Amino acid sequence: MDLLDTLTAKGLRRELPTREEALAVLATTDDELLDVVAAAGRVRRQWFGRRVKLNYLVNLKSGLCPEDCSYCSQRLGSKAEILKYTWLKPEQAAEAAAAGLAGGAKRVCLVASGRGPTDRDIDRVADTIAAIKDANEAVEVCACLGLLSDNQAERLKAAGADAYNHNLNTSENTYGDITTTHTYADRVDTVTKAHGAGLSACSGLIAGMGESDEDLVDVVYALRELDSDSVPVNFLIPFEGTPLAKEWHLTPQRCLRILAMVRFVCPDVEVRIAGGREVHLRTMQPLGLHIANSIFLGDYLTSEGQAGQADLDMIADAGFEVEGAGQVTLPRHRADAAEAAGHACAPAGGGCGSGGGCGPCGGHGESAPAAEPAAAASGAQEDEVRSDLVRVRRRGAGTELAPNA
């Protein structure tokens, strides 16, 4: 197929495809799907081999967000029956993080709901980073706290944060349709602040909110322009009690095409399959590993994910290997550029972020201990709302710790 040969060649050269080529990937047929996966897989292996980076979410503060993001279970006015609690203590967060690290996670993403952190919140997160790194010096820590004010990114870097996540979520053209309490420009500004402070920038998208193919291509091109080190691709989890509860537009085939398009546009960055993979990719998750080189281990912020051990088994069964703490995530040319720019996580690269919600990783997940069983999602039938697939997280902070309410 000429299109795929062209896209593969461009990906191996780190050359930007045309918008028409990116749109054509999303328009391929089911008969062409395995060819699309194989082509994107060749680009993935060129830059990342067969390594899979594991990331682990710790939900520092859950629910009660003043923002109105339509996709998010923590939004203002949400009726989703999720856990709600205020800030975890540093030792509680460190204990939660230890569960993910024991399961093979390389990076911990510290997430808090809300519009953005206060200066006191930055102090809290700094204490939490210290507690986590005291127990495991080599761990990468990504903060995900919402919109940043001036000098907050610099303070997080000084506290030991390696990366900052803030997702664009959807195209600038349609952003106002999903959120009214802040703007697309606000999100771009926060990613720019993080990057400018020397933090590894992590920013991604949410698919399945009713957006067009053009919207998907627009946001991915914007992410490439921002030069994010990692791009989490979230698939909407339609929570009951949110405005998008009945938006079930995704199939496993559609998800794979979206992942492939992201890989072709962003060939040498960490592409992460984030929130919703169990719900929408289902039994085709292993094919996603041939395109993306990163996943979250265990649960998400407010919904249960696949059991951590099942994730590890899936990676091994598909012929991949878990990326070790001493291995470099990003290709050498990107890692060298990040180091020259003063990015704290240049040796390991990547970012975090699972969702784009109220705590900009939001709406989706937080991680459970690697060996703890979680509900397996089954398939959604076309044109049928399957809210039974969404399992709300009941565990506190990814461990059996009681929420610090």
mmCIF file of C-alpha atoms in Angstrom:
data_model
loop_
_atom_site.group_PDB
_atom_site.id
_atom_site.type_symbol
_atom_site.label_atom_id
_atom_site.label_comp_id
_atom_site.label_asym_id
_atom_site.label_seq_id
_atom_site.Cartn_x
_atom_site.Cartn_y
_atom_site.Cartn_z
ATOM 1 C CA MET A 1 0.000 0.000 0.000
ATOM 2 C CA ASP A 2 1.678 3.215 -1.149
ATOM 3 C CA LEU A 3 0.295 5.265 1.743
ATOM 4 C CA LEU A 4 1.768 2.988 4.381
ATOM 5 C CA ASP A 5 5.116 2.700 2.613
ATOM 6 C CA THR A 6 5.283 6.493 2.496
ATOM 7 C CA LEU A 7 4.307 6.897 6.138
ATOM 8 C CA THR A 8 6.771 4.260 7.279
ATOM 9 C CA ALA A 9 9.608 5.911 5.376
ATOM 10 C CA LYS A 10 8.707 9.301 6.825
ATOM 11 C CA GLY A 11 8.501 7.869 10.333
ATOM 12 C CA LEU A 12 11.946 6.318 10.064
ATOM 13 C CA ARG A 13 13.264 9.735 9.005
ATOM 14 C CA ARG A 14 11.257 11.631 11.671
ATOM 15 C CA GLU A 15 9.571 13.519 8.851
ATOM 16 C CA LEU A 16 6.117 15.029 9.388
ATOM 17 C CA PRO A 17 3.425 13.426 7.229
ATOM 18 C CA THR A 18 0.902 15.605 5.458
ATOM 19 C CA ARG A 19 -2.503 16.170 6.996
ATOM 20 C CA GLU A 20 -4.020 14.264 4.085
ATOM 21 C CA GLU A 21 -1.827 11.254 4.882
ATOM 22 C CA ALA A 22 -2.751 11.382 8.579
ATOM 23 C CA LEU A 23 -6.452 11.570 7.723
ATOM 24 C CA ALA A 24 -6.048 8.661 5.304
ATOM 25 C CA VAL A 25 -4.809 6.443 8.160
ATOM 26 C CA LEU A 26 -8.056 7.062 10.035
ATOM 27 C CA ALA A 27 -10.022 6.235 6.872
ATOM 28 C CA THR A 28 -8.419 2.840 6.217
ATOM 29 C CA THR A 29 -10.652 -0.223 6.121
ATOM 30 C CA ASP A 30 -10.742 -3.204 8.450
ATOM 31 C CA ASP A 31 -9.176 -5.274 5.670
ATOM 32 C CA GLU A 32 -6.169 -2.932 5.810
ATOM 33 C CA LEU A 33 -5.942 -2.760 9.594
ATOM 34 C CA LEU A 34 -3.172 -5.312 10.147
ATOM 35 C CA ASP A 35 -1.104 -3.599 7.466
ATOM 36 C CA VAL A 36 -1.587 -0.289 9.292
ATOM 37 C CA VAL A 37 -0.500 -1.856 12.604
ATOM 38 C CA ALA A 38 2.522 -3.474 10.954
ATOM 39 C CA ALA A 39 3.632 -0.194 9.362
ATOM 40 C CA ALA A 40 3.263 1.757 12.598
ATOM 41 C CA GLY A 41 4.981 -1.106 14.412
ATOM 42 C CA ARG A 42 8.030 -0.782 12.213
ATOM 43 C CA VAL A 43 8.341 2.890 13.168
ATOM 44 C CA ARG A 44 7.831 2.039 16.847
ATOM 45 C CA ARG A 45 10.568 -0.621 16.780
ATOM 46 C CA GLN A 46 12.977 1.740 15.014
ATOM 47 C CA TRP A 47 12.896 4.180 17.933
ATOM 48 C CA PHE A 48 11.880 2.042 20.925
ATOM 49 C CA GLY A 49 12.663 -1.572 20.107
ATOM 50 C CA ARG A 50 10.343 -3.985 21.910
ATOM 51 C CA ARG A 51 10.409 -2.156 25.249
ATOM 52 C CA VAL A 52 7.230 -1.161 27.093
ATOM 53 C CA LYS A 53 7.457 1.555 29.730
ATOM 54 C CA LEU A 54 5.187 1.112 32.748
ATOM 55 C CA ASN A 55 3.694 4.139 34.471
ATOM 56 C CA TYR A 56 1.737 4.231 37.718
ATOM 57 C CA LEU A 57 -0.872 6.759 38.862
ATOM 58 C CA VAL A 58 -1.265 7.953 42.438
ATOM 59 C CA ASN A 59 -4.406 9.989 43.011
ATOM 60 C CA LEU A 60 -3.391 12.598 45.598
ATOM 61 C CA LYS A 61 -6.753 14.376 45.710
ATOM 62 C CA SER A 62 -9.945 12.979 44.201
ATOM 63 C CA GLY A 63 -13.185 14.613 43.063
ATOM 64 C CA LEU A 64 -14.825 17.934 43.947
ATOM 65 C CA CYS A 65 -13.281 19.820 41.026
ATOM 66 C CA PRO A 66 -14.621 23.298 40.111
ATOM 67 C CA GLU A 67 -13.975 22.806 36.374
ATOM 68 C CA ASP A 68 -16.747 21.611 34.030
ATOM 69 C CA CYS A 69 -14.874 19.258 31.658
ATOM 70 C CA SER A 70 -17.659 17.184 30.120
ATOM 71 C CA TYR A 71 -15.701 13.932 30.019
ATOM 72 C CA CYS A 72 -14.577 13.964 33.647
ATOM 73 C CA SER A 73 -16.103 12.040 36.545
ATOM 74 C CA GLN A 74 -14.622 14.612 38.945
ATOM 75 C CA ARG A 75 -16.177 17.643 37.212
ATOM 76 C CA LEU A 76 -18.369 20.304 38.755
ATOM 77 C CA GLY A 77 -21.848 18.802 39.087
ATOM 78 C CA SER A 78 -20.756 15.225 38.372
ATOM 79 C CA LYS A 79 -23.085 12.596 39.743
ATOM 80 C CA ALA A 80 -20.605 9.775 39.182
ATOM 81 C CA GLU A 81 -20.251 7.694 42.332
ATOM 82 C CA ILE A 82 -16.494 8.012 42.702
ATOM 83 C CA LEU A 83 -14.224 8.253 45.728
ATOM 84 C CA LYS A 84 -13.827 11.816 46.955
ATOM 85 C CA TYR A 85 -11.059 12.848 49.333
ATOM 86 C CA THR A 86 -8.665 15.672 49.989
ATOM 87 C CA TRP A 87 -4.854 15.568 49.920
ATOM 88 C CA LEU A 88 -3.092 12.355 50.854
ATOM 89 C CA LYS A 89 -0.238 12.691 53.298
ATOM 90 C CA PRO A 90 3.247 12.229 51.791
ATOM 91 C CA GLU A 91 3.766 8.877 53.526
ATOM 92 C CA GLN A 92 0.431 7.597 52.193
ATOM 93 C CA ALA A 93 1.310 8.637 48.665
ATOM 94 C CA ALA A 94 4.739 7.020 48.984
ATOM 95 C CA GLU A 95 3.137 3.780 50.142
ATOM 96 C CA ALA A 96 0.761 3.877 47.169
ATOM 97 C CA ALA A 97 3.650 4.534 44.784
ATOM 98 C CA ALA A 98 5.614 1.614 46.204
ATOM 99 C CA ALA A 99 2.893 -0.799 45.068
ATOM 100 C CA GLY A 100 3.345 0.268 41.443
ATOM 101 C CA LEU A 101 7.125 0.275 41.607
ATOM 102 C CA ALA A 102 7.056 -3.255 42.993
ATOM 103 C CA GLY A 103 5.085 -4.265 39.909
ATOM 104 C CA GLY A 104 7.728 -2.898 37.540
ATOM 105 C CA ALA A 105 6.608 0.699 37.051
ATOM 106 C CA LYS A 106 9.376 3.117 36.130
ATOM 107 C CA ARG A 107 7.441 6.356 36.562
ATOM 108 C CA VAL A 108 4.933 7.585 39.129
ATOM 109 C CA CYS A 109 2.385 10.216 38.125
ATOM 110 C CA LEU A 110 1.082 12.302 41.019
ATOM 111 C CA VAL A 111 -2.369 13.609 40.139
ATOM 112 C CA ALA A 112 -4.657 16.033 41.945
ATOM 113 C CA SER A 113 -8.083 17.233 40.878
ATOM 114 C CA GLY A 114 -8.779 20.945 40.639
ATOM 115 C CA ARG A 115 -8.230 23.932 38.380
ATOM 116 C CA GLY A 116 -4.613 24.259 39.428
ATOM 117 C CA PRO A 117 -2.361 24.164 42.486
ATOM 118 C CA THR A 118 -1.975 26.864 45.099
ATOM 119 C CA ASP A 119 1.497 27.632 46.419
ATOM 120 C CA ARG A 120 0.629 25.541 49.485
ATOM 121 C CA ASP A 121 -0.308 22.677 47.168
ATOM 122 C CA ILE A 122 3.102 22.913 45.508
ATOM 123 C CA ASP A 123 4.670 22.566 48.963
ATOM 124 C CA ARG A 124 2.538 19.468 49.628
ATOM 125 C CA VAL A 125 3.571 17.895 46.349
ATOM 126 C CA ALA A 126 7.224 18.749 47.010
ATOM 127 C CA ASP A 127 7.020 16.887 50.325
ATOM 128 C CA THR A 128 5.395 13.939 48.538
ATOM 129 C CA ILE A 129 8.093 13.848 45.857
ATOM 130 C CA ALA A 130 10.740 13.801 48.586
ATOM 131 C CA ALA A 131 9.012 10.929 50.380
ATOM 132 C CA ILE A 132 8.797 8.868 47.170
ATOM 133 C CA LYS A 133 12.379 9.535 46.100
ATOM 134 C CA ASP A 134 13.730 8.871 49.585
ATOM 135 C CA ALA A 135 12.385 5.341 49.209
ATOM 136 C CA ASN A 136 13.440 4.920 45.562
ATOM 137 C CA GLU A 137 15.975 7.411 44.272
ATOM 138 C CA ALA A 138 15.798 6.188 40.671
ATOM 139 C CA VAL A 139 12.037 6.626 40.221
ATOM 140 C CA GLU A 140 10.791 9.196 37.738
ATOM 141 C CA VAL A 141 8.089 11.472 39.099
ATOM 142 C CA CYS A 142 5.589 13.333 36.949
ATOM 143 C CA ALA A 143 3.231 15.892 38.458
ATOM 144 C CA CYS A 144 -0.261 16.447 37.071
ATOM 145 C CA LEU A 145 -1.927 19.236 39.019
ATOM 146 C CA GLY A 146 -3.835 21.372 36.533
ATOM 147 C CA LEU A 147 -3.116 24.841 35.216
ATOM 148 C CA LEU A 148 0.200 26.263 36.434
ATOM 149 C CA SER A 149 0.846 29.818 37.569
ATOM 150 C CA ASP A 150 4.137 31.638 37.081
ATOM 151 C CA ASN A 151 7.130 30.010 38.802
ATOM 152 C CA GLN A 152 5.219 26.903 39.882
ATOM 153 C CA ALA A 153 6.862 24.719 37.248
ATOM 154 C CA GLU A 154 10.282 25.912 38.417
ATOM 155 C CA ARG A 155 9.372 25.062 42.006
ATOM 156 C CA LEU A 156 8.279 21.560 41.006
ATOM 157 C CA LYS A 157 11.519 20.997 39.175
ATOM 158 C CA ALA A 158 13.522 22.215 42.165
ATOM 159 C CA ALA A 159 11.528 19.778 44.331
ATOM 160 C CA GLY A 160 12.651 16.864 42.181
ATOM 161 C CA ALA A 161 9.825 16.474 39.661
ATOM 162 C CA ASP A 162 11.021 15.075 36.347
ATOM 163 C CA ALA A 163 7.995 15.802 34.176
ATOM 164 C CA TYR A 164 4.657 17.573 34.044
ATOM 165 C CA ASN A 165 1.493 16.303 32.402
ATOM 166 C CA HIS A 166 -1.254 18.500 31.009
ATOM 167 C CA ASN A 167 -3.288 17.185 28.098
ATOM 168 C CA LEU A 168 -4.715 19.261 25.256
ATOM 169 C CA ASN A 169 -7.483 16.660 24.944
ATOM 170 C CA THR A 170 -9.066 17.827 21.690
ATOM 171 C CA SER A 171 -8.630 20.357 18.911
ATOM 172 C CA GLU A 172 -8.629 24.088 19.540
ATOM 173 C CA ASN A 173 -11.662 24.382 17.263
ATOM 174 C CA THR A 174 -13.851 22.151 19.437
ATOM 175 C CA TYR A 175 -12.339 22.707 22.877
ATOM 176 C CA GLY A 176 -15.130 25.078 23.929
ATOM 177 C CA ASP A 177 -17.658 22.307 23.309
ATOM 178 C CA ILE A 178 -16.260 20.154 26.115
ATOM 179 C CA THR A 179 -15.060 22.742 28.658
ATOM 180 C CA THR A 180 -16.121 26.323 29.416
ATOM 181 C CA THR A 181 -14.281 27.101 32.672
ATOM 182 C CA HIS A 182 -10.865 27.343 31.021
ATOM 183 C CA THR A 183 -9.576 27.508 27.452
ATOM 184 C CA TYR A 184 -7.426 25.551 25.058
ATOM 185 C CA ALA A 185 -4.919 28.415 25.253
ATOM 186 C CA ASP A 186 -4.729 27.937 29.032
ATOM 187 C CA ARG A 187 -3.663 24.342 28.505
ATOM 188 C CA VAL A 188 -1.067 25.243 25.888
ATOM 189 C CA ASP A 189 0.302 27.865 28.283
ATOM 190 C CA THR A 190 0.756 25.300 31.057
ATOM 191 C CA VAL A 191 2.580 22.839 28.785
ATOM 192 C CA THR A 192 4.805 25.688 27.621
ATOM 193 C CA LYS A 193 5.533 26.724 31.238
ATOM 194 C CA ALA A 194 6.503 23.166 32.147
ATOM 195 C CA HIS A 195 8.759 22.786 29.137
ATOM 196 C CA GLY A 196 10.356 26.155 29.784
ATOM 197 C CA ALA A 197 11.173 25.187 33.359
ATOM 198 C CA GLY A 198 13.137 22.170 32.198
ATOM 199 C CA LEU A 199 10.462 19.600 32.979
ATOM 200 C CA SER A 200 9.758 16.891 30.440
ATOM 201 C CA ALA A 201 6.497 17.894 28.782
ATOM 202 C CA CYS A 202 3.770 15.266 28.605
ATOM 203 C CA SER A 203 0.577 16.128 26.767
ATOM 204 C CA GLY A 204 -1.982 14.030 24.963
ATOM 205 C CA LEU A 205 -5.578 13.656 23.864
ATOM 206 C CA ILE A 206 -8.899 11.970 24.524
ATOM 207 C CA ALA A 207 -10.591 10.168 21.637
ATOM 208 C CA GLY A 208 -14.239 9.190 21.507
ATOM 209 C CA MET A 209 -15.932 12.437 22.556
ATOM 210 C CA GLY A 210 -17.751 12.846 19.247
ATOM 211 C CA GLU A 211 -14.863 14.615 17.535
ATOM 212 C CA SER A 212 -14.195 14.418 13.790
ATOM 213 C CA ASP A 213 -11.145 12.909 12.121
ATOM 214 C CA GLU A 214 -10.011 16.453 11.409
ATOM 215 C CA ASP A 215 -10.173 17.275 15.125
ATOM 216 C CA LEU A 216 -8.008 14.264 15.965
ATOM 217 C CA VAL A 217 -5.418 15.214 13.383
ATOM 218 C CA ASP A 218 -5.473 18.853 14.529
ATOM 219 C CA VAL A 219 -4.726 18.003 18.163
ATOM 220 C CA VAL A 220 -1.969 15.529 17.291
ATOM 221 C CA TYR A 221 -0.269 18.062 15.028
ATOM 222 C CA ALA A 222 -0.538 20.605 17.858
ATOM 223 C CA LEU A 223 1.119 18.131 20.221
ATOM 224 C CA ARG A 224 3.976 17.645 17.795
ATOM 225 C CA GLU A 225 4.357 21.426 17.550
ATOM 226 C CA LEU A 226 4.590 21.618 21.360
ATOM 227 C CA ASP A 227 7.362 18.993 21.193
ATOM 228 C CA SER A 228 5.967 16.846 23.987
ATOM 229 C CA ASP A 229 8.279 14.030 25.036
ATOM 230 C CA SER A 230 5.294 11.777 25.590
ATOM 231 C CA VAL A 231 1.773 11.675 24.186
ATOM 232 C CA PRO A 232 -0.812 9.737 26.207
ATOM 233 C CA VAL A 233 -3.739 8.605 24.081
ATOM 234 C CA ASN A 234 -6.887 8.278 26.171
ATOM 235 C CA PHE A 235 -10.091 6.631 25.013
ATOM 236 C CA LEU A 236 -13.159 8.187 26.625
ATOM 237 C CA ILE A 237 -14.664 6.265 29.511
ATOM 238 C CA PRO A 238 -18.310 7.417 29.430
ATOM 239 C CA PHE A 239 -19.060 7.715 33.135
ATOM 240 C CA GLU A 240 -22.681 7.694 34.217
ATOM 241 C CA GLY A 241 -23.431 11.072 35.760
ATOM 242 C CA THR A 242 -21.378 13.065 33.217
ATOM 243 C CA PRO A 243 -22.577 14.844 30.033
ATOM 244 C CA LEU A 244 -20.732 12.334 27.815
ATOM 245 C CA ALA A 245 -22.166 9.246 29.490
ATOM 246 C CA LYS A 246 -23.756 7.983 26.263
ATOM 247 C CA GLU A 247 -20.844 8.717 23.910
ATOM 248 C CA TRP A 248 -19.863 5.189 22.889
ATOM 249 C CA HIS A 249 -18.265 5.783 19.476
ATOM 250 C CA LEU A 250 -15.107 3.691 19.658
ATOM 251 C CA THR A 251 -14.319 0.195 18.420
ATOM 252 C CA PRO A 252 -11.032 -1.676 18.872
ATOM 253 C CA GLN A 253 -10.299 -1.095 15.186
ATOM 254 C CA ARG A 254 -10.899 2.652 15.504
ATOM 255 C CA CYS A 255 -8.594 2.831 18.529
ATOM 256 C CA LEU A 256 -5.789 1.078 16.649
ATOM 257 C CA ARG A 257 -6.119 3.482 13.712
ATOM 258 C CA ILE A 258 -5.926 6.443 16.092
ATOM 259 C CA LEU A 259 -2.817 5.034 17.780
ATOM 260 C CA ALA A 260 -1.198 4.440 14.392
ATOM 261 C CA MET A 261 -1.928 7.985 13.245
ATOM 262 C CA VAL A 262 -0.345 9.343 16.434
ATOM 263 C CA ARG A 263 2.731 7.171 15.891
ATOM 264 C CA PHE A 264 3.185 8.359 12.311
ATOM 265 C CA VAL A 265 2.844 12.032 13.297
ATOM 266 C CA CYS A 266 4.989 11.640 16.444
ATOM 267 C CA PRO A 267 7.339 8.803 15.478
ATOM 268 C CA ASP A 268 10.084 9.238 18.078
ATOM 269 C CA VAL A 269 8.125 10.205 21.203
ATOM 270 C CA GLU A 270 6.708 8.032 23.948
ATOM 271 C CA VAL A 271 3.194 7.133 22.812
ATOM 272 C CA ARG A 272 1.210 5.822 25.756
ATOM 273 C CA ILE A 273 -2.031 3.878 25.701
ATOM 274 C CA ALA A 274 -3.752 5.538 28.635
ATOM 275 C CA GLY A 275 -7.269 5.610 30.077
ATOM 276 C CA GLY A 276 -9.920 3.428 28.492
ATOM 277 C CA ARG A 277 -7.732 0.810 26.820
ATOM 278 C CA GLU A 278 -9.418 -2.060 28.660
ATOM 279 C CA VAL A 279 -12.887 -0.762 27.806
ATOM 280 C CA HIS A 280 -12.318 -0.027 24.114
ATOM 281 C CA LEU A 281 -9.356 -2.089 22.859
ATOM 282 C CA ARG A 282 -10.407 -5.071 24.959
ATOM 283 C CA THR A 283 -8.910 -8.296 23.578
ATOM 284 C CA MET A 284 -6.966 -6.322 20.953
ATOM 285 C CA GLN A 285 -4.797 -4.577 23.552
ATOM 286 C CA PRO A 286 -1.711 -6.601 22.554
ATOM 287 C CA LEU A 287 -1.930 -5.183 19.018
ATOM 288 C CA GLY A 288 -1.788 -1.727 20.567
ATOM 289 C CA LEU A 289 1.620 -2.586 22.026
ATOM 290 C CA HIS A 290 2.963 -2.918 18.488
ATOM 291 C CA ILE A 291 2.236 0.807 18.052
ATOM 292 C CA ALA A 292 2.574 2.382 21.502
ATOM 293 C CA ASN A 293 5.595 1.879 23.750
ATOM 294 C CA SER A 294 4.051 2.803 27.100
ATOM 295 C CA ILE A 295 1.029 1.966 29.259
ATOM 296 C CA PHE A 296 -0.311 2.564 32.753
ATOM 297 C CA LEU A 297 -0.094 -0.338 35.174
ATOM 298 C CA GLY A 298 -3.231 -1.195 37.119
ATOM 299 C CA ASP A 299 -6.081 1.207 37.865
ATOM 300 C CA TYR A 300 -6.758 4.784 36.772
ATOM 301 C CA LEU A 301 -7.913 7.841 38.701
ATOM 302 C CA THR A 302 -11.553 6.987 39.234
ATOM 303 C CA SER A 303 -12.033 3.721 37.337
ATOM 304 C CA GLU A 304 -10.604 0.254 37.668
ATOM 305 C CA GLY A 305 -8.173 -0.984 35.058
ATOM 306 C CA GLN A 306 -6.925 -4.415 34.150
ATOM 307 C CA ALA A 307 -5.144 -6.256 36.953
ATOM 308 C CA GLY A 308 -1.465 -5.345 37.068
ATOM 309 C CA GLN A 309 -0.341 -8.953 36.704
ATOM 310 C CA ALA A 310 -2.535 -9.302 33.627
ATOM 311 C CA ASP A 311 -0.727 -6.283 32.136
ATOM 312 C CA LEU A 312 2.645 -7.921 32.768
ATOM 313 C CA ASP A 313 1.462 -11.225 31.299
ATOM 314 C CA MET A 314 0.097 -9.437 28.228
ATOM 315 C CA ILE A 315 3.430 -7.705 27.600
ATOM 316 C CA ALA A 316 5.388 -10.959 27.895
ATOM 317 C CA ASP A 317 2.910 -12.990 25.827
ATOM 318 C CA ALA A 318 3.051 -10.401 23.019
ATOM 319 C CA GLY A 319 6.829 -10.729 22.850
ATOM 320 C CA PHE A 320 7.693 -7.403 24.483
ATOM 321 C CA GLU A 321 9.767 -6.610 27.552
ATOM 322 C CA VAL A 322 9.242 -4.212 30.442
ATOM 323 C CA GLU A 323 11.611 -1.258 30.243
ATOM 324 C CA GLY A 324 14.078 -1.234 33.113
ATOM 325 C CA ALA A 325 14.949 1.692 35.359
ATOM 326 C CA GLY A 326 18.410 1.926 33.827
ATOM 327 C CA GLN A 327 17.195 1.997 30.234
ATOM 328 C CA VAL A 328 16.690 5.215 28.292
ATOM 329 C CA THR A 329 13.101 5.697 27.153
ATOM 330 C CA LEU A 330 13.590 8.313 24.467
ATOM 331 C CA PRO A 331 15.758 7.780 21.384
ATOM 332 C CA ARG A 332 19.241 9.152 21.906
ATOM 333 C CA HIS A 333 18.723 12.222 19.723
ATOM 334 C CA ARG A 334 15.721 13.289 21.808
ATOM 335 C CA ALA A 335 17.349 12.413 25.122
ATOM 336 C CA ASP A 336 20.451 14.419 24.190
ATOM 337 C CA ALA A 337 18.326 17.400 23.161
ATOM 338 C CA ALA A 338 16.365 17.222 26.423
ATOM 339 C CA GLU A 339 19.567 17.074 28.444
ATOM 340 C CA ALA A 340 20.947 20.088 26.589
ATOM 341 C CA ALA A 341 17.729 21.965 27.363
ATOM 342 C CA GLY A 342 18.023 21.107 31.053
ATOM 343 C CA HIS A 343 15.103 18.703 31.267
ATOM 344 C CA ALA A 344 15.367 16.810 34.506
ATOM 345 C CA CYS A 345 14.281 13.491 33.029
ATOM 346 C CA ALA A 346 16.465 13.497 29.957
ATOM 347 C CA PRO A 347 18.035 10.111 30.744
ATOM 348 C CA ALA A 348 14.677 8.385 30.909
ATOM 349 C CA GLY A 349 12.336 10.635 28.970
ATOM 350 C CA GLY A 350 8.620 10.289 28.689
ATOM 351 C CA GLY A 351 5.826 11.849 30.589
ATOM 352 C CA CYS A 352 2.717 10.791 32.288
ATOM 353 C CA GLY A 353 -0.872 11.591 32.201
ATOM 354 C CA SER A 354 -3.804 9.461 31.641
ATOM 355 C CA GLY A 355 -6.743 11.361 30.758
ATOM 356 C CA GLY A 356 -7.314 14.983 30.315
ATOM 357 C CA GLY A 357 -9.697 15.588 33.044
ATOM 358 C CA CYS A 358 -10.173 17.835 35.942
ATOM 359 C CA GLY A 359 -6.829 16.993 37.304
ATOM 360 C CA PRO A 360 -5.681 17.029 33.842
ATOM 361 C CA CYS A 361 -4.923 13.351 33.906
ATOM 362 C CA GLY A 362 -8.513 13.073 34.962
ATOM 363 C CA GLY A 363 -11.739 11.348 34.372
ATOM 364 C CA HIS A 364 -10.037 8.034 34.244
ATOM 365 C CA GLY A 365 -7.619 6.363 36.450
ATOM 366 C CA GLU A 366 -5.391 5.624 39.351
ATOM 367 C CA SER A 367 -3.367 2.532 39.863
ATOM 368 C CA ALA A 368 -3.962 -0.547 41.921
ATOM 369 C CA PRO A 369 -1.237 -2.774 43.371
ATOM 370 C CA ALA A 370 0.231 -4.819 40.560
ATOM 371 C CA ALA A 371 -1.075 -8.140 41.805
ATOM 372 C CA GLU A 372 -4.506 -6.910 42.902
ATOM 373 C CA PRO A 373 -7.344 -8.193 40.725
ATOM 374 C CA ALA A 374 -9.414 -5.684 38.858
ATOM 375 C CA ALA A 375 -12.500 -6.179 36.742
ATOM 376 C CA ALA A 376 -11.902 -7.125 33.116
ATOM 377 C CA ALA A 377 -13.887 -5.053 30.670
ATOM 378 C CA SER A 378 -15.972 -6.834 28.069
ATOM 379 C CA GLY A 379 -17.082 -5.587 24.685
ATOM 380 C CA ALA A 380 -19.518 -2.827 23.857
ATOM 381 C CA GLN A 381 -21.960 -3.493 21.064
ATOM 382 C CA GLU A 382 -22.488 -0.937 18.352
ATOM 383 C CA ASP A 383 -25.146 1.672 19.164
ATOM 384 C CA GLU A 384 -25.648 0.172 22.608
ATOM 385 C CA VAL A 385 -24.731 2.062 25.770
ATOM 386 C CA ARG A 386 -22.763 -0.308 27.978
ATOM 387 C CA SER A 387 -22.240 1.491 31.260
ATOM 388 C CA ASP A 388 -21.655 -1.904 32.885
ATOM 389 C CA LEU A 389 -18.186 -1.836 31.335
ATOM 390 C CA VAL A 390 -17.128 1.077 33.514
ATOM 391 C CA ARG A 391 -16.008 -0.106 36.928
ATOM 392 C CA VAL A 392 -15.641 2.751 39.383
ATOM 393 C CA ARG A 393 -12.529 2.541 41.539
ATOM 394 C CA ARG A 394 -13.278 1.708 45.149
ATOM 395 C CA ARG A 395 -9.734 1.358 46.456
ATOM 396 C CA GLY A 396 -8.161 4.332 48.166
ATOM 397 C CA ALA A 397 -5.051 5.788 46.499
ATOM 398 C CA GLY A 398 -4.107 2.561 44.752
ATOM 399 C CA THR A 399 -3.667 0.624 47.998
ATOM 400 C CA GLU A 400 -5.918 -0.413 50.856
ATOM 401 C CA LEU A 401 -5.096 2.893 52.551
ATOM 402 C CA ALA A 402 -8.194 4.721 53.704
ATOM 403 C CA PRO A 403 -8.699 8.013 51.822
ATOM 404 C CA ASN A 404 -7.375 10.974 53.795
ATOM 405 C CA ALA A 405 -10.769 12.679 53.908
#
